Amino acid sequence: MLRRAFISALPLTLLAGPSLAAGAPPKEKAAGGQYVDISPVALPVVARDLVVNYVFVAVRLNLSQVANIQKLREREPFFRDALVRAGHRTPFTSKTDYLSLDVERLKAVMLKEAVRLGGKDIQSVSVMSQTAKRRTGVPKPPSA
């Protein structure tokens, strides 16, 4: 029985070898730069001094080519803490939608905090994803 399974799997293994070797390069090399991904955090959406929603945000810090990536990746918990503190101090609530955040303001504040914590090697901030905790039952913003 084991012999039959081996014989039937052999052609599939031979076919899979060249296709794996010709595959795309890993993501880090394809991106072309160095970065530190911050674990997703939940940031509040506040309207009229009430929390109406939470948005889970994944952020990436883009680094210069000469940055010490290992040192900066070790500081990821500090970057995440700075993001959470900034998001609770002055929420990044969007004026037009309570299902997402004001990305430009979030990027500006996070860049300032990241440079303060990690130095001049941090070039920019990218928001990779935003996912609202609640999609229904959220009040409409006044400007919508």
mmCIF file of C-alpha atoms in Angstrom, residues 23 50 82 98 113 115 128:
data_model
loop_
_atom_site.group_PDB
_atom_site.id
_atom_site.type_symbol
_atom_site.label_atom_id
_atom_site.label_comp_id
_atom_site.label_asym_id
_atom_site.label_seq_id
_atom_site.Cartn_x
_atom_site.Cartn_y
_atom_site.Cartn_z
ATOM 1 C CA GLY A 23 8.347 30.911 -8.619
ATOM 2 C CA LEU A 50 -18.454 58.481 22.865
ATOM 3 C CA ALA A 82 3.216 54.934 20.675
ATOM 4 C CA TYR A 98 -16.940 56.022 11.154
ATOM 5 C CA GLU A 113 6.570 59.186 16.913
ATOM 6 C CA VAL A 115 11.394 59.062 14.234
ATOM 7 C CA MET A 128 -1.496 48.405 5.171
#
